[in-house]
Short mmCIF file of C-alpha atoms in Angstrom, two decimals:
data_model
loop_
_atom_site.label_atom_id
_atom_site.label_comp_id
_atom_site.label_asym_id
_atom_site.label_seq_id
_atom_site.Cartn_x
_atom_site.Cartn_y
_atom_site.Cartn_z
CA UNK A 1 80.49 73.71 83.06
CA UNK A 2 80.27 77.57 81.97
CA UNK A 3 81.53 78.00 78.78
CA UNK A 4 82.36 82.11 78.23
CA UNK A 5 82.67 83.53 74.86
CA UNK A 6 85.22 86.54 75.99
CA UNK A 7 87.59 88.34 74.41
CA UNK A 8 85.70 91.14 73.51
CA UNK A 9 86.65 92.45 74.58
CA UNK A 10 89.62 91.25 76.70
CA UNK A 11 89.27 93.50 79.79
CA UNK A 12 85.46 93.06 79.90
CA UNK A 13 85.70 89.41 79.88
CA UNK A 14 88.43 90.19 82.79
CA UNK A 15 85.68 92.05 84.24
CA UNK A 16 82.90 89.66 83.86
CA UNK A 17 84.78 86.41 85.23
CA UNK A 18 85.53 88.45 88.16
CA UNK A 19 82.14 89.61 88.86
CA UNK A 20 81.30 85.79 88.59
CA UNK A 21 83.93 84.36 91.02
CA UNK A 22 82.86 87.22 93.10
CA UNK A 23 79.22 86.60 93.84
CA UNK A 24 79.61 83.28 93.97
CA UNK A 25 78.59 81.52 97.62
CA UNK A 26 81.67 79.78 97.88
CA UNK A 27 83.61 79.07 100.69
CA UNK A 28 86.48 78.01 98.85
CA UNK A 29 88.03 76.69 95.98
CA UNK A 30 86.24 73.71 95.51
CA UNK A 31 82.54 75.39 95.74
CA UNK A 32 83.73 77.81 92.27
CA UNK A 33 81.60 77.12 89.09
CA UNK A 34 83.60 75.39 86.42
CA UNK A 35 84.69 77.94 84.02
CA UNK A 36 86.15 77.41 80.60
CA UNK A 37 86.60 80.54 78.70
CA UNK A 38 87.94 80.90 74.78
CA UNK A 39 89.10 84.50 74.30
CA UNK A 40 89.78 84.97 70.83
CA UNK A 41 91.15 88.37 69.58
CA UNK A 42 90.92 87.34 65.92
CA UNK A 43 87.46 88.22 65.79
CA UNK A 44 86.70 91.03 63.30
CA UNK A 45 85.42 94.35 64.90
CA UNK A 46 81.67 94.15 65.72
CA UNK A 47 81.17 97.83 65.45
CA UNK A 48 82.79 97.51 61.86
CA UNK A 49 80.43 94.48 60.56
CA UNK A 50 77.35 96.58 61.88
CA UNK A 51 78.53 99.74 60.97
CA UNK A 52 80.28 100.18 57.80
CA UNK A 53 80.13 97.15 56.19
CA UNK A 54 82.82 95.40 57.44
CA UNK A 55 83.54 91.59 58.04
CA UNK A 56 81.04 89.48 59.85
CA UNK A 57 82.45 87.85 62.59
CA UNK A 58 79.96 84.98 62.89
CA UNK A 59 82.24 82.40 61.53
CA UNK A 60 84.86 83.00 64.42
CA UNK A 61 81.94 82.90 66.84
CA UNK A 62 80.81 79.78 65.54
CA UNK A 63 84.23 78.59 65.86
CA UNK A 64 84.64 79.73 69.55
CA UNK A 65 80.68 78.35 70.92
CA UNK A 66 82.51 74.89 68.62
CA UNK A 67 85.17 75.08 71.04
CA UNK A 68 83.16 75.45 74.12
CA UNK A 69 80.73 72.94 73.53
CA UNK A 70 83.97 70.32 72.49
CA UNK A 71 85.15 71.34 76.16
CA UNK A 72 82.07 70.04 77.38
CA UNK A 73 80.31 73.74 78.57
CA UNK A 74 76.32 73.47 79.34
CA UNK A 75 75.69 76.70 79.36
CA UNK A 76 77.38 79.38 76.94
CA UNK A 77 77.75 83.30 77.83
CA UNK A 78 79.22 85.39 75.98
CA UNK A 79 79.95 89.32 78.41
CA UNK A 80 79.92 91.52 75.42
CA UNK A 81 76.45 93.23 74.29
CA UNK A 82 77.69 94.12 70.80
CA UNK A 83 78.58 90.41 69.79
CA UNK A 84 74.55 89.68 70.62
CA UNK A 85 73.69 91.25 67.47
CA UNK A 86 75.59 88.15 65.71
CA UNK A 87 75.20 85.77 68.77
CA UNK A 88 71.11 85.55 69.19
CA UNK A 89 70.60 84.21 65.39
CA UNK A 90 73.91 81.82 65.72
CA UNK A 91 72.70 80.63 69.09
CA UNK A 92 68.99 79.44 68.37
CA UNK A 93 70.48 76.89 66.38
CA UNK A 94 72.95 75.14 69.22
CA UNK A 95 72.27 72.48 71.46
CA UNK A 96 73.50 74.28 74.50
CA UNK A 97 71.77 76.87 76.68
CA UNK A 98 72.82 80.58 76.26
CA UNK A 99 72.20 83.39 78.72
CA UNK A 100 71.29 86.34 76.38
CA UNK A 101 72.64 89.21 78.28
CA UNK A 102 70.48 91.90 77.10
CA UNK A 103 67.31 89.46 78.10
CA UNK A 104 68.61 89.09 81.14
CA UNK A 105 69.59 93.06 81.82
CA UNK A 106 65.69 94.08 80.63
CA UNK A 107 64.42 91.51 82.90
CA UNK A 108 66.56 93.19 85.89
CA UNK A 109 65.33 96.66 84.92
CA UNK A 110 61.50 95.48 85.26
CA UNK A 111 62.43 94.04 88.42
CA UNK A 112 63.71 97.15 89.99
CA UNK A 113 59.96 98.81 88.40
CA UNK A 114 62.25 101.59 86.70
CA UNK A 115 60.16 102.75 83.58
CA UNK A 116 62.82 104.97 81.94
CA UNK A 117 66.45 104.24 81.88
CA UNK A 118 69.65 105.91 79.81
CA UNK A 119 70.99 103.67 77.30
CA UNK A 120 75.09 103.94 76.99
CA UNK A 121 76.01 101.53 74.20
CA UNK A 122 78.68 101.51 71.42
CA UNK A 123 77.36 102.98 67.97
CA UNK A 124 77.31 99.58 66.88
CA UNK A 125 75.00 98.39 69.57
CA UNK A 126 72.84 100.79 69.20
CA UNK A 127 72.70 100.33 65.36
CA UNK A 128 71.35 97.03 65.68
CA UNK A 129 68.32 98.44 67.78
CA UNK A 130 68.87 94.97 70.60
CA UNK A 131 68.49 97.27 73.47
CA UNK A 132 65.79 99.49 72.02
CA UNK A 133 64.03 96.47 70.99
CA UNK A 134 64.05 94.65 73.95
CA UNK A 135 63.34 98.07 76.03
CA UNK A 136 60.13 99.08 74.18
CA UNK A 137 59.04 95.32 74.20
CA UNK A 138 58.84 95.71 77.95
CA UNK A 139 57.25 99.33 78.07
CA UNK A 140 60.70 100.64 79.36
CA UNK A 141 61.29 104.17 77.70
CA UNK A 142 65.15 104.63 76.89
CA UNK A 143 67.17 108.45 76.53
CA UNK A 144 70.09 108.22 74.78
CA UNK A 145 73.34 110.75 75.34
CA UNK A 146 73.65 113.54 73.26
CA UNK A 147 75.35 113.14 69.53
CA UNK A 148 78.64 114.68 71.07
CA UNK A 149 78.36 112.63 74.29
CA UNK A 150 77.75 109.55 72.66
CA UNK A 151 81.02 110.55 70.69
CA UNK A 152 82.82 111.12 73.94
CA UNK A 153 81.48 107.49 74.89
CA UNK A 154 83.03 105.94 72.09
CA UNK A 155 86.16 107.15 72.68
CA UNK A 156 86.18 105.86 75.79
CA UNK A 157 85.43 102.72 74.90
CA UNK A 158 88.02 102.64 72.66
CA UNK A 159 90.75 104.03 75.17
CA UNK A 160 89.72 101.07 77.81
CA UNK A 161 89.99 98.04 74.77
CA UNK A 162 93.26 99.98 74.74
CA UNK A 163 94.20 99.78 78.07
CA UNK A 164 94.32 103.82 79.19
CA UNK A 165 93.98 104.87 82.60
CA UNK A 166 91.12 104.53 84.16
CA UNK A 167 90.37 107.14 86.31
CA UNK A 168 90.57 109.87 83.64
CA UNK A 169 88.14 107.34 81.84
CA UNK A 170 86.08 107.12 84.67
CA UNK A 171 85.52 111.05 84.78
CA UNK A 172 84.30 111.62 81.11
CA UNK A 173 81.35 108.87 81.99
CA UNK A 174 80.77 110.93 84.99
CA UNK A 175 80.25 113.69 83.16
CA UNK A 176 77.50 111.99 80.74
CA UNK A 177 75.64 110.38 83.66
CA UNK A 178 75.26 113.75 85.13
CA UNK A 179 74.19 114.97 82.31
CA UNK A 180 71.45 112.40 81.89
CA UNK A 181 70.57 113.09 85.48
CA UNK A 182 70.04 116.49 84.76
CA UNK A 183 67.79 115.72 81.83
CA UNK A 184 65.64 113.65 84.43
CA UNK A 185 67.30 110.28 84.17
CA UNK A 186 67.66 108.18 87.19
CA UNK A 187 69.32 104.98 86.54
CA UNK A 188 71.16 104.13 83.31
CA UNK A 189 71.78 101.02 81.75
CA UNK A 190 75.84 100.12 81.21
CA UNK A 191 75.14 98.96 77.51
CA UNK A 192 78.76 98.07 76.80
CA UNK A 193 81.13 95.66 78.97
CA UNK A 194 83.67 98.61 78.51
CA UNK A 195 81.46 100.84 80.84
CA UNK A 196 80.84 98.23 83.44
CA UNK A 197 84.51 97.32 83.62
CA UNK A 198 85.74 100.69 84.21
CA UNK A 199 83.48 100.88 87.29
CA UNK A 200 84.38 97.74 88.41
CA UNK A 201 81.63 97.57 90.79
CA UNK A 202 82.26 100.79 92.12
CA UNK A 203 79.26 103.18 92.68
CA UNK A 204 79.37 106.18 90.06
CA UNK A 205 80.07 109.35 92.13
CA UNK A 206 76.16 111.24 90.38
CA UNK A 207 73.35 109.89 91.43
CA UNK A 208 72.79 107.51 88.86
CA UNK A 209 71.83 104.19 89.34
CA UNK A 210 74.15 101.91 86.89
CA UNK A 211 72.37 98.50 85.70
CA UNK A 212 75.40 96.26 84.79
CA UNK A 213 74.58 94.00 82.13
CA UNK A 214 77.99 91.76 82.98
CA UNK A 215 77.36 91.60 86.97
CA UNK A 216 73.67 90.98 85.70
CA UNK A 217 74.74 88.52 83.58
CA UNK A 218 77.36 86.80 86.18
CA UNK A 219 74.27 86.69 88.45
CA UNK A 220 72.07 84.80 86.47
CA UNK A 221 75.03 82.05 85.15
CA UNK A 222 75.07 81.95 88.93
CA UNK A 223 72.02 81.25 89.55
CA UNK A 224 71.44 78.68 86.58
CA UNK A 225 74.16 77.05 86.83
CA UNK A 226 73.61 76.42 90.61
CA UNK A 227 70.29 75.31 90.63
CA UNK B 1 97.48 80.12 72.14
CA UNK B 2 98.35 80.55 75.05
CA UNK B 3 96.31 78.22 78.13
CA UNK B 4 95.43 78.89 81.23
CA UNK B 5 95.06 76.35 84.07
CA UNK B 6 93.28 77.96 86.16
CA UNK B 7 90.55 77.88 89.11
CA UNK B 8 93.13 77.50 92.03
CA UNK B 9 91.90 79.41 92.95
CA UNK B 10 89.49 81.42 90.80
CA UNK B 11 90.58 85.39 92.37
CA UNK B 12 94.05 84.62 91.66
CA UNK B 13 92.78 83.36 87.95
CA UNK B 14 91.34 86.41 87.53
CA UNK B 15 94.04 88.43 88.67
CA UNK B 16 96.31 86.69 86.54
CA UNK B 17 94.53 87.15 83.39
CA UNK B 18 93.88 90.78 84.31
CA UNK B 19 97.70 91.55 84.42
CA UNK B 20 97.88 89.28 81.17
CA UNK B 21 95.37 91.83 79.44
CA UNK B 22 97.02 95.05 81.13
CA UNK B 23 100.51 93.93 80.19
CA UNK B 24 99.96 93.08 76.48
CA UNK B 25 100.57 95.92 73.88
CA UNK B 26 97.52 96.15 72.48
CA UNK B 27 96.05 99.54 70.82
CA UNK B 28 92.15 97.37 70.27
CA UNK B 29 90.67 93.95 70.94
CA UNK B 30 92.68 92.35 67.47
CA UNK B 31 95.97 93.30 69.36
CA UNK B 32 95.16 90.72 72.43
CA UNK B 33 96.97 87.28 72.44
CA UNK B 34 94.16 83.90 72.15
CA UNK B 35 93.35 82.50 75.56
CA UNK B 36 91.77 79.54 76.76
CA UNK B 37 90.83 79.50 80.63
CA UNK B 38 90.31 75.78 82.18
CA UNK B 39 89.24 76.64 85.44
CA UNK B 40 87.73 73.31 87.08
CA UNK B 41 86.67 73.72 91.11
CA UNK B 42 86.63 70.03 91.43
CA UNK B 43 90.62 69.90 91.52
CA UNK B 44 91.31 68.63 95.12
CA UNK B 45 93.05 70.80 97.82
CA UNK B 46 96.84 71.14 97.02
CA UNK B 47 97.51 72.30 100.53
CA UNK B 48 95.58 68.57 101.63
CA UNK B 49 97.65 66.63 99.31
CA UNK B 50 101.30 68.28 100.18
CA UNK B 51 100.31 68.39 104.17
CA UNK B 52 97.96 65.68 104.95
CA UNK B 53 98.05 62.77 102.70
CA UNK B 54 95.06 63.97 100.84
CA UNK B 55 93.89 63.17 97.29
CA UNK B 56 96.66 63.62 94.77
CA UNK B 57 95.08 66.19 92.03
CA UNK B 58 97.61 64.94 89.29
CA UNK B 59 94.73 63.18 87.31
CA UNK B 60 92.90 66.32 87.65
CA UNK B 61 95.39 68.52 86.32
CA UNK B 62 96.06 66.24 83.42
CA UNK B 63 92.73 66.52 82.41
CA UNK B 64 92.98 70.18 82.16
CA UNK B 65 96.10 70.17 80.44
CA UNK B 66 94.55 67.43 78.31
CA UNK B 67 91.52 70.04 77.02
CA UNK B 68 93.64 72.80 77.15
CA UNK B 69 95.72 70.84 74.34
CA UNK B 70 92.71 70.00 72.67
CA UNK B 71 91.63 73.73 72.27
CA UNK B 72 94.63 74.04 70.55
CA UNK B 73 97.27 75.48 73.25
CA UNK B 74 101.13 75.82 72.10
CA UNK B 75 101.84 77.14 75.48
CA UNK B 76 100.57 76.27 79.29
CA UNK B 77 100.85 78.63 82.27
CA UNK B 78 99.27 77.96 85.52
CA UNK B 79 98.56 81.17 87.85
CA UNK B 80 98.97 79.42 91.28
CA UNK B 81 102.64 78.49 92.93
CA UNK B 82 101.61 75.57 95.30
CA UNK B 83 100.25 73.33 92.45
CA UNK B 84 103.57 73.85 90.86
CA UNK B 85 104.76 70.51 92.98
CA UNK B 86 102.59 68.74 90.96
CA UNK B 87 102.26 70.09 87.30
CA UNK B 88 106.17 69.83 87.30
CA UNK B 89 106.76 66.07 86.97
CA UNK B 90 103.39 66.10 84.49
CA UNK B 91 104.55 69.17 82.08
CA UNK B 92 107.93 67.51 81.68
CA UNK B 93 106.34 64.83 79.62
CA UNK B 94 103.90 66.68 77.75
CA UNK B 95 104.44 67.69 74.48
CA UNK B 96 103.39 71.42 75.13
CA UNK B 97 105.41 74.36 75.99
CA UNK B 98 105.21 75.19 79.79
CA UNK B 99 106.31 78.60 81.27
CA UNK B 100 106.96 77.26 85.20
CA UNK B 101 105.91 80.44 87.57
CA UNK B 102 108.75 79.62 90.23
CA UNK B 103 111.38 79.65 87.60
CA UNK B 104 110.12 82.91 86.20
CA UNK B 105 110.31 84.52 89.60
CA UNK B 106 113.60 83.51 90.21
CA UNK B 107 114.85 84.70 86.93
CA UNK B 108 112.91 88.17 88.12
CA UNK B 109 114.69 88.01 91.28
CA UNK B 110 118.17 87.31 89.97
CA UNK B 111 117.66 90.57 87.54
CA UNK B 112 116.92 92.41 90.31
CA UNK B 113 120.07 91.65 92.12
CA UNK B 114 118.74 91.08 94.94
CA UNK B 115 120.49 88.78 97.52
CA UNK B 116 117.96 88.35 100.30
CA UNK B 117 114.16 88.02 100.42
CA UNK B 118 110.95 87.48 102.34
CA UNK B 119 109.31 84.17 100.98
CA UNK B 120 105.70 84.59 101.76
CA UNK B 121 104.01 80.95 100.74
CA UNK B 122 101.08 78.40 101.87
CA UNK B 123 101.76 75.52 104.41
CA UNK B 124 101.91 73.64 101.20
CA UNK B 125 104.00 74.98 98.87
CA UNK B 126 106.60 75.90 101.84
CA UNK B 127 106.18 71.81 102.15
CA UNK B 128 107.06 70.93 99.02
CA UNK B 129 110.53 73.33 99.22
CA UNK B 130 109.53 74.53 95.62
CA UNK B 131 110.68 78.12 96.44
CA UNK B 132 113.64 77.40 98.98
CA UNK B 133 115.58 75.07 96.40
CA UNK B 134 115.00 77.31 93.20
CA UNK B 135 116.57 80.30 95.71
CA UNK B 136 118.75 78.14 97.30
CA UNK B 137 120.43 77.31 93.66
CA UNK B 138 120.07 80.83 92.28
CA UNK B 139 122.10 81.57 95.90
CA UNK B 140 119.50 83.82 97.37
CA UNK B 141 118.47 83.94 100.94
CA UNK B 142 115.22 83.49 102.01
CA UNK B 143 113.30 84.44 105.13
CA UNK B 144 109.93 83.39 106.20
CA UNK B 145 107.54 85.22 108.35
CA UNK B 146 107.00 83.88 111.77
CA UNK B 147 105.17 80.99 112.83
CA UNK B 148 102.65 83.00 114.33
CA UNK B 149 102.31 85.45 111.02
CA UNK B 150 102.58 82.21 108.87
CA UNK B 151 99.01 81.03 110.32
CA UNK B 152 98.00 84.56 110.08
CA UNK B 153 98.74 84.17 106.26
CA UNK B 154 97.18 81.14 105.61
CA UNK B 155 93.69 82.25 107.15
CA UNK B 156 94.56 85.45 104.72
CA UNK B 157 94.94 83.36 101.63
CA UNK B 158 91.24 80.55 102.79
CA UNK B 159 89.75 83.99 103.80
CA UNK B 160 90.57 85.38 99.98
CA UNK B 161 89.64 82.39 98.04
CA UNK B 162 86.45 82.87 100.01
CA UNK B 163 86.00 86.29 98.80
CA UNK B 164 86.23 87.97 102.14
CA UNK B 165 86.31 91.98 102.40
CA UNK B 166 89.75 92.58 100.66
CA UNK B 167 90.80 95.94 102.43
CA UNK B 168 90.99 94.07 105.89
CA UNK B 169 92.80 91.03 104.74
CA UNK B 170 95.64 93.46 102.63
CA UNK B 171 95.82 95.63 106.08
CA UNK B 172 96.64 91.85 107.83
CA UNK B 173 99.46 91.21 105.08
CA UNK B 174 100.66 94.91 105.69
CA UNK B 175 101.67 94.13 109.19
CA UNK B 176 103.16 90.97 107.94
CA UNK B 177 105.32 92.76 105.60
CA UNK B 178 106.42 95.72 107.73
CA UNK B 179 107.65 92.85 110.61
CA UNK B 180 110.19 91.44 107.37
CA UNK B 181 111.61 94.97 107.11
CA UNK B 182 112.24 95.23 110.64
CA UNK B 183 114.14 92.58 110.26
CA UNK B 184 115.75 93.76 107.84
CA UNK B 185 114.36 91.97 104.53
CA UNK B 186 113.41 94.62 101.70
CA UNK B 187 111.86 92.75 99.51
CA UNK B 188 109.27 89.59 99.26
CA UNK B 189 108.29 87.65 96.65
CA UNK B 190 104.39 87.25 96.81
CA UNK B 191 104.77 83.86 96.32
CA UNK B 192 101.06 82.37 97.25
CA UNK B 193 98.64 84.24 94.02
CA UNK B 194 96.28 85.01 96.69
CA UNK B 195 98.25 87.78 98.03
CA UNK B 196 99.30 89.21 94.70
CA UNK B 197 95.94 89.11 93.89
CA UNK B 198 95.32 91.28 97.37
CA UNK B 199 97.53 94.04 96.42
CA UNK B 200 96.27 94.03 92.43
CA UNK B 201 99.28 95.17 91.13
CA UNK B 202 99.31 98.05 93.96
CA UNK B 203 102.12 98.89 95.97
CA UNK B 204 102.37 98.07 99.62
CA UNK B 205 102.21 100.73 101.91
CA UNK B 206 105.50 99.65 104.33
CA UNK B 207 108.67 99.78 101.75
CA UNK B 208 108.75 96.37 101.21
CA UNK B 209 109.28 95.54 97.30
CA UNK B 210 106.76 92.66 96.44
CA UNK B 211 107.83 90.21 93.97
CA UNK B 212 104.82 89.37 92.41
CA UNK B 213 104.87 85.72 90.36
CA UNK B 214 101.48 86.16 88.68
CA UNK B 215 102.60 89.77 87.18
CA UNK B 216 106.36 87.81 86.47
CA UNK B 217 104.42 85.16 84.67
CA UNK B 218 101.75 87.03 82.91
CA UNK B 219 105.13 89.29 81.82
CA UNK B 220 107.24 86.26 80.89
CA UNK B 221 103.52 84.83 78.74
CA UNK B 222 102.88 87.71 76.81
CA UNK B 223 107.07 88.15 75.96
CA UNK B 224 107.19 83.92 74.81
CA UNK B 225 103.91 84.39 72.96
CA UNK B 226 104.69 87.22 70.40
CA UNK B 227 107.87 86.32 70.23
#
């Protein structure tokens, strides 16, 4: 049983158990993974806790992974790379296994031999260093987006937890992958569930290759949970 | 909190939870109603229990309702019609509020004043007369598609739960829908999830109106739980 920490937030988690049913081998209902998810929008703002102080949301994370675990999941997920910052200490203490997604995205990126990558995470993310970290442990150089793209990015993010439209969405990412492209950067890593669920799979129209940390992460709950 | 019985199949889960998220008026993350998602694969085929005497999944679904109580649900929704025959006789004795997806959509149809529709449904849940009493009593007439385009719609619906190239299958249910309107039926209620999730809240190309349950219950969720 997959237990998924979602909610954060909502349309990512949309994203990321869709991705999952997806790419799973299954030639009907019976062959899906079980799922339980626990999506639970009283969680404070992560970008808040890690960037100005604000609450820490560990408590109602702890209270979620308690509710998995009760349900009887084996394996907990959780397709938001913000909450890691709070999930990686709180997890090395459970008795259950967790996928870290941002493990599991650097380990794709040294698979596909790609030794520099754009990094488009929240301000939060990329205040807590996880992607950095985990990209200069594995010799992986990372360009960030301008100050005034990375701006843009946020806003975006903040317009898809909100439920804009997408396509106009879609376009102002465009617009910073090219931009990265032109600065020499071939393949940038979708550091924020918002980003990978407003492409929804799709290809981005520059040249870009996008890593997905959620379909990443779908693929390797796959992959444990069916061996 | 509102619960989800889901897995049955998993696309249509996921479709329903995406129209759930898209629907609910929600300017961040905190704005989103608490979900918990039971999706469990090992549920046995409704189709095989209504058509040919197969393994009653009524201890299965209790055991979802069962954790989904235990998470702390007030409310239970299920995102599929067929399993519908079961989960009625079980809800009525549970002691949690259940929002019944054939109800809702006859309710939506009523409001719509419309008098005459296309019932597009599984072997199964055409079986069980679920649809074709709740019309019948709301005195609105119902049409079905041919024999021929019935088959064609169940090996629509196993190809979708077996996550099949969707453009294909939609162009199959396009035909389907344009034969209704020749015969002079304007309007169709979607009523296997499969094919609602097909169109994904799209609009069919022939000018049929679909009826779509899962969008009717994920509207009829999101207005009982912040009431």
């Amino acid at each position: 049983l997959v237990g998924v920490l979602g909610g954060m937030g909502p349309s990512a988690t949309v994203d990321f158990y869709d991705k999952l049913v997806r790419h799973t081998p299954a030639g009907r209902d019976q062959d899906h993974l079980a799922v339980v998810i626990w999506a639970d929008p009283t969680v404070p703002s992560r970008q808040e806790a890690l960037l100005t102080n604000g609450v820490d949301p560990t408590p109602w994370l702890e209270d979620g992974v308690r509710h998995l675990m009760a349900s009887g999941a084996q394996l907990v997920v959780a397709p938001c790379n913000t909450v890691h910052a709070f999930l990686r200490p709180l997890m090395a203490d459970q008795p259950v296994e967790f996928i870290d997604i941002i493990d599991t995205t650097v380990a794709a990126i040294r698979a596909r031999q790609l030794r520099r990558v754009g990094l488009l995470a929240t301000d939060g993310a990329l205040a807590s260093g996880l992607f950095q970290d985990s990209l200069d442990a594995a010799g992986i150089e990372w360009v960030l987006p301008s100050p005034e793209e990375q701006r843009d990015l946020m806003s975006i993010v903040e317009s898809v937890k909100a439920g804009r439209s997408r396509p106009i969405l879609r376009d102002g990412l465009e617009v910073i992958l090219a931009n990265l492209l032109e600065r020499g950067v071939g393949a940038a890593v979708a550091g924020c569930t918002e980003v990978s669920a407003l492409f929804g799979g799709d290809r981005p129209h520059s040249e870009v290759e996008l890593i997905d940390p959620a379909l990443e992460l779908a693929l390797e709950t796959i992959a444990r949970a069916t061996r």
